[in-house]
């Protein structure tokens, strides 16, 4: 199971740099509506390897615009972006429409969409415009990973075949190719070992970790804990080897 | 006079193909160099649904640059205001302005391409009220001035609107200098007529095409790059449809004339020639110049060389230009 870190508000870049250095699989950007892509861009600019899960509010803005924001972010990051679409209180039908348009915008196909909420292109009177648009640039990745959360997430996930971020271990589908979960860590090693192990045992593939997290502890004890069956804790519990005397910091 | 560089569009064109990942990687290298060399600002440009991936999300691109620079201002020249929800743009600008010490210049413009309005499901006829609503929300969200709000305009009515509102303007590099002089005057007069909103005369910035070289082969290449960059405008269908510039800058009706007019603005020669040309620009009422050097075909190596040369040989000589002719008016 891969462990990721929810970045602290206001301290995203510093935490992301440390997370990348410690081998955390992905970082999770949570930002206010409208600021998600901008805040995530500050993270991708100061990192080079760690994957960046961007929490993205769905429902207020034209999905074409959101798709463009993510595409720019994905190119800035050399294809390291995944999206956690927060459906908020959108109905399942509304969320399905917005996400369908979002994915169509990343597809490389000409976009023609007519639904209850959006008509793209709008074919408005007086506009001399074609009957489809290509949304450019395309993301760097061949396909942008897209997960969902929110009140209608389960229904939307089923309809569109998208992973749903589970808030409880019991909601993990251990047979799904991607089954992400979200856990609040306490900062207590024993409790957090039990927490991440429990998610791994439930069949989660990715765990978004929030809460009181020391990244050194995460790297030393928790990532190894879920990287093999019956991790021999002695290798993490033993005293650390002496650092190189001339090492910086 | 403050000097910036522009316009970064992050494209992969038919004439200069490259991967977009490379375009964005080189952009972050470019902003780092501009920061190191002491340039005041670097400006981005926006379009949508164009084959070359012209950057559609300026605050996202600006945010990345702000994160890897220390002094450089990042400008949007222009964020096309009618296409986005104003509260989201204002929220993002406020967040970045707050995080990065006010190093953000939010330039906003109307947009002009029907395909963009239609693709965003926004009636073109609503573009002015939508832009003004965005300006209103940006003014409200900037609080203690965490970012500056600029307006992009190339017509007398547009720059007058900016002047009345007390906002600085960034003029196109395609405009002949006599048109720039007229627009700078209109901007200033409108600010005065509008009651001198803000209390301090808003600045007039202008993109200018220039290059320092006395090598004939390089001069020919530079003019080719400028020409190619304006063929892009022909493809986009840009036109200035009002006033003195309108007759000459119709990239849809008389593209060849428009391209020739734009390319003819290029200040091209050795450092002394460029310095003299920029003194003429200042005399036309321009406070700040954005060097239009990120143009079609110009390799990154050449752009970097120009940035170094200009910083070393031109900027120090023009230090006396802070304080434009308009300041005494």
XYZ file of C-alpha atoms in Angstrom:
578
model
C 0.000 0.000 0.000
C 1.233 3.472 -0.868
C 1.186 6.133 1.808
C 0.551 9.770 1.006
C 0.584 12.920 3.082
C -2.037 15.643 3.281
C 0.028 18.830 3.202
C -0.511 21.422 5.935
C -2.274 24.601 4.823
C 0.230 27.383 4.277
C 3.213 25.057 4.592
C 2.670 22.972 1.499
C 5.979 23.491 -0.273
C 8.209 22.875 2.723
C 6.324 19.728 3.702
C 6.266 18.465 0.114
C 10.032 18.848 -0.243
C 10.558 16.860 2.942
C 7.988 14.241 1.948
C 9.695 13.744 -1.394
C 13.073 13.403 0.293
C 11.673 10.785 2.671
C 10.143 8.675 -0.089
C 6.471 9.385 0.527
C 4.547 8.121 -2.505
C 2.295 11.126 -2.943
C 1.308 14.392 -1.357
C -2.239 15.655 -1.145
C -3.000 19.331 -1.717
C -6.083 20.730 -0.011
C -6.863 24.357 -0.796
C -9.772 26.766 -0.844
C -12.152 26.728 -3.842
C -10.558 28.409 -6.822
C -7.041 28.179 -5.410
C -6.458 24.452 -5.782
C -4.448 24.485 -9.004
C -2.423 27.532 -7.985
C -1.440 26.060 -4.632
C -0.690 22.709 -6.251
C 1.514 24.493 -8.798
C 3.709 25.820 -6.004
C 4.160 22.217 -4.856
C 5.011 20.743 -8.247
C 7.493 23.550 -8.876
C 9.619 22.667 -5.862
C 9.482 18.876 -6.261
C 10.535 16.562 -9.046
C 9.426 13.040 -8.239
C 6.632 12.835 -5.706
C 3.113 12.416 -7.081
C 0.697 15.247 -6.327
C -2.929 14.461 -5.523
C -4.894 17.649 -6.051
C -8.159 18.097 -4.228
C -10.409 19.793 -6.768
C -13.847 21.175 -6.051
C -16.411 20.209 -8.684
C -19.651 22.004 -9.375
C -18.914 25.738 -9.319
C -16.641 26.193 -12.316
C -16.952 25.088 -15.914
C -15.308 21.624 -16.089
C -13.458 22.729 -19.215
C -11.700 25.401 -17.183
C -10.874 22.904 -14.442
C -9.505 20.518 -17.061
C -7.260 23.264 -18.416
C -5.945 24.063 -14.938
C -5.066 20.420 -14.339
C -3.503 20.002 -17.774
C -1.159 22.923 -17.142
C -0.344 21.500 -13.737
C 0.362 18.092 -15.218
C 2.752 19.541 -17.768
C 4.466 21.659 -15.113
C 5.005 18.495 -13.085
C 6.103 16.193 -15.917
C 2.987 14.089 -15.444
C 2.896 13.685 -11.666
C -0.670 14.853 -11.008
C -3.693 12.920 -9.816
C -7.042 14.508 -9.066
C -9.307 13.923 -6.105
C -12.593 15.394 -7.284
C -14.581 16.697 -4.353
C -18.203 16.478 -5.407
C -19.408 18.319 -2.334
C -23.159 18.194 -2.228
C -23.696 17.783 -5.975
C -26.315 15.283 -6.979
C -25.033 12.134 -8.625
C -26.446 13.170 -11.989
C -24.822 16.598 -11.819
C -21.493 15.166 -10.728
C -21.546 12.546 -13.479
C -22.113 15.269 -16.050
C -19.311 17.492 -14.766
C -16.824 14.630 -14.521
C -17.788 13.331 -17.944
C -17.033 16.743 -19.415
C -13.812 16.984 -17.402
C -12.571 13.657 -18.752
C -13.689 14.464 -22.277
C -11.580 17.617 -22.080
C -8.472 15.507 -21.359
C -9.246 12.875 -23.980
C -7.659 14.430 -27.053
C -10.976 14.093 -28.850
C -12.937 17.114 -30.047
C -15.353 18.000 -27.265
C -19.069 18.196 -27.977
C -21.173 18.038 -24.862
C -24.844 18.694 -24.293
C -26.288 18.124 -20.840
C -28.495 19.604 -18.160
C -25.696 21.778 -16.810
C -23.368 22.453 -19.720
C -23.432 22.801 -23.454
C -19.921 22.895 -24.931
C -19.521 24.525 -27.348
C -22.536 26.638 -26.476
C -23.373 27.533 -30.119
C -24.533 30.933 -28.907
C -26.100 33.424 -31.323
C -23.592 35.711 -32.967
C -20.581 33.471 -32.351
C -18.693 32.296 -35.399
C -17.372 29.100 -33.901
C -17.059 25.427 -34.830
C -19.292 22.723 -33.382
C -16.509 21.239 -31.235
C -13.396 22.343 -29.406
C -10.089 20.715 -28.595
C -9.098 21.521 -25.038
C -5.358 22.212 -25.028
C -2.745 21.514 -23.905
C -3.446 17.892 -23.168
C -2.159 16.566 -19.867
C 1.348 15.111 -20.008
C 0.093 11.742 -18.770
C -1.703 9.411 -21.124
C -4.552 9.478 -18.607
C -4.900 11.563 -15.437
C -5.772 9.434 -12.384
C -9.146 10.598 -11.070
C -10.640 9.672 -7.700
C -13.865 10.969 -6.196
C -15.121 11.971 -2.794
C -18.289 13.661 -1.577
C -21.842 12.708 -0.767
C -22.594 11.186 -4.176
C -19.165 9.635 -4.644
C -20.258 6.017 -4.340
C -22.923 6.334 -7.005
C -20.686 8.392 -9.263
C -17.794 5.980 -8.831
C -19.986 3.092 -9.862
C -21.417 4.927 -12.857
C -18.093 6.175 -14.178
C -15.821 3.407 -12.923
C -13.786 5.754 -10.752
C -12.050 4.984 -7.447
C -13.864 6.379 -4.426
C -11.864 7.689 -1.480
C -12.983 5.602 1.476
C -13.322 7.199 4.882
C -13.767 3.845 6.639
C -11.895 0.593 6.163
C -15.150 -1.213 5.676
C -15.801 0.764 2.509
C -12.671 -0.515 0.773
C -13.294 -2.788 -2.193
C -10.332 -5.124 -1.975
C -10.960 -6.404 -5.488
C -10.786 -2.978 -7.145
C -7.601 -2.144 -9.055
C -7.360 1.152 -7.136
C -8.921 1.452 -3.683
C -7.815 4.584 -1.845
C -8.609 5.466 1.738
C -8.106 8.366 4.083
C -6.875 8.074 7.662
C -6.248 10.520 10.458
C -2.993 9.670 12.191
C -2.440 10.462 15.840
C 1.316 10.824 16.175
C 1.408 7.771 18.445
C 3.597 5.125 16.816
C 1.718 2.099 18.086
C -1.668 3.514 17.197
C -0.534 4.679 13.779
C 1.089 1.318 13.005
C -2.218 -0.315 13.779
C -4.075 2.253 11.718
C -2.060 1.886 8.512
C -1.819 -1.882 8.905
C -5.559 -2.049 9.269
C -6.061 -0.229 5.979
C -3.522 -2.454 4.253
C -5.256 -5.551 5.600
C -8.572 -4.206 4.343
C -7.164 -4.096 0.821
C -6.515 -0.392 0.351
C -4.002 0.453 -2.349
C -3.350 4.077 -1.345
C -3.752 5.763 2.031
C -4.031 9.531 2.314
C -2.635 10.321 5.749
C -3.697 13.458 7.570
C -3.214 14.638 11.127
C -0.217 14.826 13.394
C 2.534 13.311 11.261
C 6.284 13.357 11.738
C 7.721 12.625 8.307
C 10.808 10.956 9.705
C 8.591 8.590 11.665
C 6.381 7.996 8.632
C 9.393 7.042 6.540
C 11.082 4.948 9.197
C 8.190 3.019 10.620
C 4.943 3.396 8.728
C 5.968 3.112 5.071
C 7.950 -0.086 5.748
C 5.083 -1.403 7.871
C 2.813 -1.678 4.835
C 5.492 -2.515 2.267
C 5.613 -6.219 3.023
C 3.717 -8.863 4.896
C 5.006 -9.270 8.456
C 7.494 -6.448 8.305
C 10.394 -7.290 10.679
C 10.108 -4.254 12.933
C 13.550 -4.795 14.350
C 15.096 -3.109 11.312
C 13.189 0.073 12.023
C 13.326 -0.098 15.790
C 17.104 -0.568 15.968
C 19.304 2.511 16.573
C 20.037 4.497 13.444
C 23.478 4.167 11.901
C 25.843 7.064 12.532
C 25.429 9.898 9.974
C 28.286 10.757 7.696
C 30.328 13.363 9.611
C 30.418 15.802 6.712
C 26.749 15.478 5.796
C 24.921 18.802 5.497
C 22.269 19.519 8.069
C 11.686 52.743 -16.137
C 11.218 49.163 -14.994
C 12.017 46.303 -17.324
C 10.173 43.047 -17.629
C 10.205 40.230 -20.151
C 7.363 38.565 -22.035
C 5.237 37.026 -23.271
C 5.483 33.406 -22.241
C 2.731 31.431 -23.995
C 4.023 27.851 -23.404
C 3.208 26.653 -26.909
C 4.324 23.860 -29.177
C 3.792 25.267 -32.629
C 3.933 23.893 -36.132
C 7.062 25.918 -36.777
C 8.704 25.276 -33.411
C 7.458 21.958 -32.082
C 8.431 20.771 -28.615
C 6.762 18.835 -25.857
C 4.712 20.877 -23.438
C 6.573 19.349 -20.519
C 9.728 20.820 -22.010
C 7.992 24.162 -22.570
C 7.045 24.393 -18.916
C 10.467 23.173 -17.748
C 12.191 25.832 -19.849
C 9.750 28.426 -18.538
C 10.830 27.687 -14.966
C 14.458 28.004 -16.082
C 13.624 31.312 -17.735
C 11.968 32.778 -14.644
C 14.956 31.754 -12.529
C 17.298 33.582 -14.888
C 15.075 36.667 -14.991
C 15.050 36.649 -11.205
C 18.828 36.317 -10.986
C 19.410 39.099 -13.509
C 17.197 41.540 -11.636
C 14.351 41.951 -14.100
C 11.290 43.478 -12.556
C 8.710 41.137 -14.046
C 7.892 38.278 -16.376
C 4.557 38.153 -18.182
C 2.383 35.295 -19.387
C -0.291 35.196 -22.064
C -3.520 33.219 -22.361
C -5.600 31.605 -25.084
C -7.863 28.595 -25.339
C -8.658 25.759 -27.728
C -5.673 26.526 -29.952
C -3.774 23.650 -31.508
C -0.436 24.642 -29.982
C -1.517 24.381 -26.350
C -1.263 28.137 -25.783
C -1.365 28.469 -22.004
C -4.984 28.532 -20.793
C -4.342 28.788 -17.037
C -2.156 31.732 -16.154
C -2.439 31.782 -12.394
C -1.428 28.122 -12.306
C 1.664 28.870 -14.363
C 2.407 32.036 -12.393
C 2.134 30.189 -9.097
C 4.834 27.734 -10.099
C 7.166 30.588 -11.026
C 6.493 32.481 -7.813
C 7.480 29.392 -5.855
C 10.942 29.258 -7.415
C 11.828 32.971 -7.480
C 12.663 35.557 -4.816
C 12.171 39.043 -6.281
C 10.674 38.685 -9.745
C 7.092 39.811 -10.236
C 4.831 37.512 -12.264
C 2.296 39.129 -14.521
C -0.686 37.836 -16.439
C -0.790 39.645 -19.721
C -3.664 39.081 -20.020
C -5.854 36.722 -18.051
C -9.029 36.653 -20.093
C -11.525 37.658 -17.470
C -14.914 36.856 -18.964
C -14.185 33.123 -19.171
C -13.850 32.366 -15.465
C -15.880 32.812 -12.320
C -14.578 36.056 -10.809
C -14.641 34.900 -7.201
C -12.339 31.992 -8.055
C -9.850 34.213 -9.857
C -9.885 36.694 -6.985
C -9.386 33.917 -4.439
C -6.404 32.502 -6.304
C -4.852 35.940 -6.798
C -5.279 36.787 -3.119
C -3.738 33.490 -2.065
C -0.702 33.943 -4.291
C -0.320 37.624 -3.504
C -0.376 36.872 0.189
C 2.040 33.944 -0.031
C 4.590 35.644 -2.231
C 4.867 39.129 -0.856
C 2.739 40.906 -3.395
C 4.857 39.814 -6.377
C 1.803 39.240 -8.563
C 0.476 41.523 -11.284
C -2.990 40.378 -12.313
C -3.535 41.737 -15.778
C -7.008 41.113 -17.132
C -8.418 41.482 -20.611
C -11.601 40.959 -22.567
C -10.747 38.203 -25.022
C -11.736 38.431 -28.651
C -12.059 34.946 -30.161
C -15.584 33.642 -30.735
C -14.391 30.050 -30.353
C -13.202 30.827 -26.839
C -16.427 32.486 -25.753
C -18.417 29.645 -27.255
C -16.191 26.961 -25.764
C -16.587 28.557 -22.351
C -20.332 29.016 -22.834
C -20.045 32.770 -22.304
C -21.917 35.190 -24.576
C -19.388 37.517 -26.162
C -21.779 40.418 -25.742
C -21.349 40.094 -21.971
C -17.583 40.437 -22.030
C -17.343 44.020 -20.777
C -19.674 43.660 -17.764
C -18.044 40.338 -16.913
C -14.603 41.908 -17.018
C -15.717 44.823 -14.868
C -17.219 42.427 -12.337
C -13.871 40.619 -12.181
C -12.019 43.918 -11.727
C -14.426 44.811 -8.932
C -13.842 41.502 -7.186
C -10.088 41.715 -7.659
C -10.082 45.215 -6.186
C -12.031 43.962 -3.195
C -9.864 40.892 -2.641
C -6.484 42.585 -2.889
C -6.988 44.075 0.558
C -3.731 45.730 1.522
C -2.409 45.460 -2.007
C -1.283 41.849 -2.073
C -1.353 42.070 -5.864
C -1.777 44.759 -8.499
C -4.627 44.795 -11.014
C -3.692 45.721 -14.582
C -5.887 46.067 -17.609
C -5.003 45.030 -21.099
C -6.345 47.339 -23.764
C -5.244 48.482 -27.210
C -8.049 50.906 -28.022
C -8.834 54.397 -26.799
C -12.048 53.261 -25.141
C -10.241 50.424 -23.386
C -7.354 52.469 -22.021
C -9.766 55.224 -20.996
C -11.724 52.647 -18.991
C -8.511 51.592 -17.254
C -7.547 55.204 -16.585
C -10.919 56.084 -15.065
C -10.634 53.045 -12.785
C -7.095 54.013 -11.795
C -5.449 50.856 -13.091
C -2.151 50.512 -14.957
C -2.169 49.208 -18.517
C 0.042 46.976 -20.621
C 0.028 47.858 -24.316
C 0.699 45.455 -27.154
C 4.104 45.263 -28.769
C 2.426 45.412 -32.162
C 1.343 49.021 -31.705
C 3.394 51.659 -33.540
C 4.956 54.200 -31.231
C 2.689 57.042 -32.306
C -0.323 54.940 -31.305
C 1.348 54.138 -27.987
C 1.818 57.872 -27.396
C -1.842 58.530 -28.117
C -3.045 55.736 -25.850
C -0.760 56.777 -23.002
C -2.206 60.256 -23.230
C -5.770 58.967 -23.272
C -5.055 56.799 -20.236
C -3.646 59.720 -18.307
C -6.440 62.083 -19.295
C -9.076 59.560 -18.298
C -7.431 59.089 -14.922
C -7.539 62.843 -14.347
C -11.119 63.149 -15.624
C -12.143 60.204 -13.465
C -11.064 61.981 -10.301
C -7.526 60.564 -10.033
C -8.745 57.306 -8.527
C -6.199 55.753 -6.222
C -4.284 58.993 -5.809
C -1.212 57.898 -7.765
C -1.073 58.023 -11.527
C -1.366 54.446 -12.802
C 1.598 53.317 -14.833
C 1.726 52.719 -18.552
C 3.684 49.662 -19.580
C 4.297 48.575 -23.139
C 5.556 45.426 -24.719
C 8.244 46.333 -27.242
C 9.917 44.160 -29.805
C 13.669 44.538 -29.555
C 16.940 42.690 -29.835
C 20.546 43.657 -29.271
C 22.700 42.539 -32.141
C 24.755 44.157 -34.874
C 25.223 40.857 -36.687
C 23.242 41.045 -39.956
C 22.510 37.314 -39.936
C 21.172 37.457 -36.399
C 19.163 40.565 -37.208
C 17.550 38.719 -40.092
C 16.747 35.804 -37.806
C 15.224 38.104 -35.196
C 12.936 39.684 -37.776
C 11.924 36.205 -38.916
C 11.044 35.276 -35.336
C 9.017 38.455 -34.927
C 7.223 37.830 -38.199
C 6.431 34.242 -37.232
C 5.119 35.392 -33.865
C 2.655 37.669 -35.606
C 1.593 34.994 -38.074
C 0.338 33.370 -34.885
C -1.923 36.385 -34.398
C -3.195 35.856 -37.897
C -4.058 32.313 -36.906
C -5.770 33.486 -33.750
C -7.666 36.134 -35.683
C -6.630 39.108 -33.546
C -7.649 42.544 -34.650
C -7.605 46.012 -33.143
C -10.911 47.336 -34.329
C -10.866 50.922 -33.227
C -8.789 54.070 -33.682
C -5.473 54.727 -35.302
C -4.137 51.226 -34.786
C -7.253 49.636 -36.181
C -6.463 50.519 -39.732
C -3.053 48.899 -39.541
C -3.554 45.971 -37.175
C -6.298 43.908 -38.746
C -4.847 40.413 -38.630
C -8.048 38.986 -40.059
C -8.680 41.343 -42.973
C -5.236 42.523 -44.062
C -2.858 40.194 -42.302
C 0.199 41.039 -44.345
C -0.104 44.722 -43.565
C -0.709 43.998 -39.903
C 2.319 41.712 -39.686
C 4.506 44.249 -41.472
C 3.319 47.003 -39.137
C 4.029 44.918 -36.049
C 7.451 43.758 -37.202
C 8.382 47.349 -38.076
C 8.138 48.268 -34.397
C 11.247 46.180 -33.652
C 14.152 48.086 -32.133
C 17.053 46.183 -33.590
C 20.738 47.029 -33.402
C 23.639 47.416 -31.039
C 23.162 48.430 -27.426
C 23.410 52.135 -28.190
C 20.690 51.854 -30.817
C 18.434 49.973 -28.397
C 19.059 52.535 -25.666
C 18.117 55.351 -28.024
C 15.009 53.473 -29.092
C 13.903 52.989 -25.523
C 14.401 56.672 -24.774
C 11.921 57.298 -27.601
C 9.524 54.839 -25.976
C 9.830 56.641 -22.652
C 9.244 59.967 -24.369
C 5.987 58.544 -25.739
C 4.679 58.292 -22.186
C 5.652 54.740 -21.329
C 6.768 54.118 -17.758
C 7.766 50.477 -18.003
C 8.835 48.261 -20.878
C 8.256 44.546 -21.202
C 10.752 43.151 -23.690
C 8.843 41.006 -26.146
C 11.537 38.383 -26.561
C 9.800 35.048 -25.982
C 8.813 34.857 -29.629
C 8.205 32.099 -32.136
C 11.421 30.413 -33.183
C 13.775 32.161 -30.784
C 15.745 29.390 -29.077
C 16.072 29.507 -25.314
C 19.822 30.012 -25.605
C 19.327 33.157 -27.682
C 16.663 34.517 -25.333
C 18.939 33.962 -22.344
C 21.843 35.655 -24.105
C 19.644 38.640 -24.894
C 18.424 38.826 -21.297
C 22.006 38.864 -20.004
C 23.142 41.406 -22.568
C 20.232 43.734 -21.905
C 20.670 43.514 -18.126
C 24.370 44.278 -18.378
C 24.480 46.926 -21.076
C 21.098 48.644 -21.278
C 19.337 48.680 -17.922
C 22.149 50.481 -16.064
C 22.331 53.178 -18.722
C 18.593 53.875 -18.537
C 18.468 54.218 -14.766
C 17.720 57.913 -15.242
C 14.377 57.139 -16.880
C 12.400 56.491 -13.697
C 9.901 59.299 -13.787
C 8.155 59.598 -17.080
C 6.994 62.786 -18.818
C 3.505 62.116 -17.479
C 4.589 62.375 -13.862
C 4.682 66.130 -13.953
C 1.264 66.425 -15.531
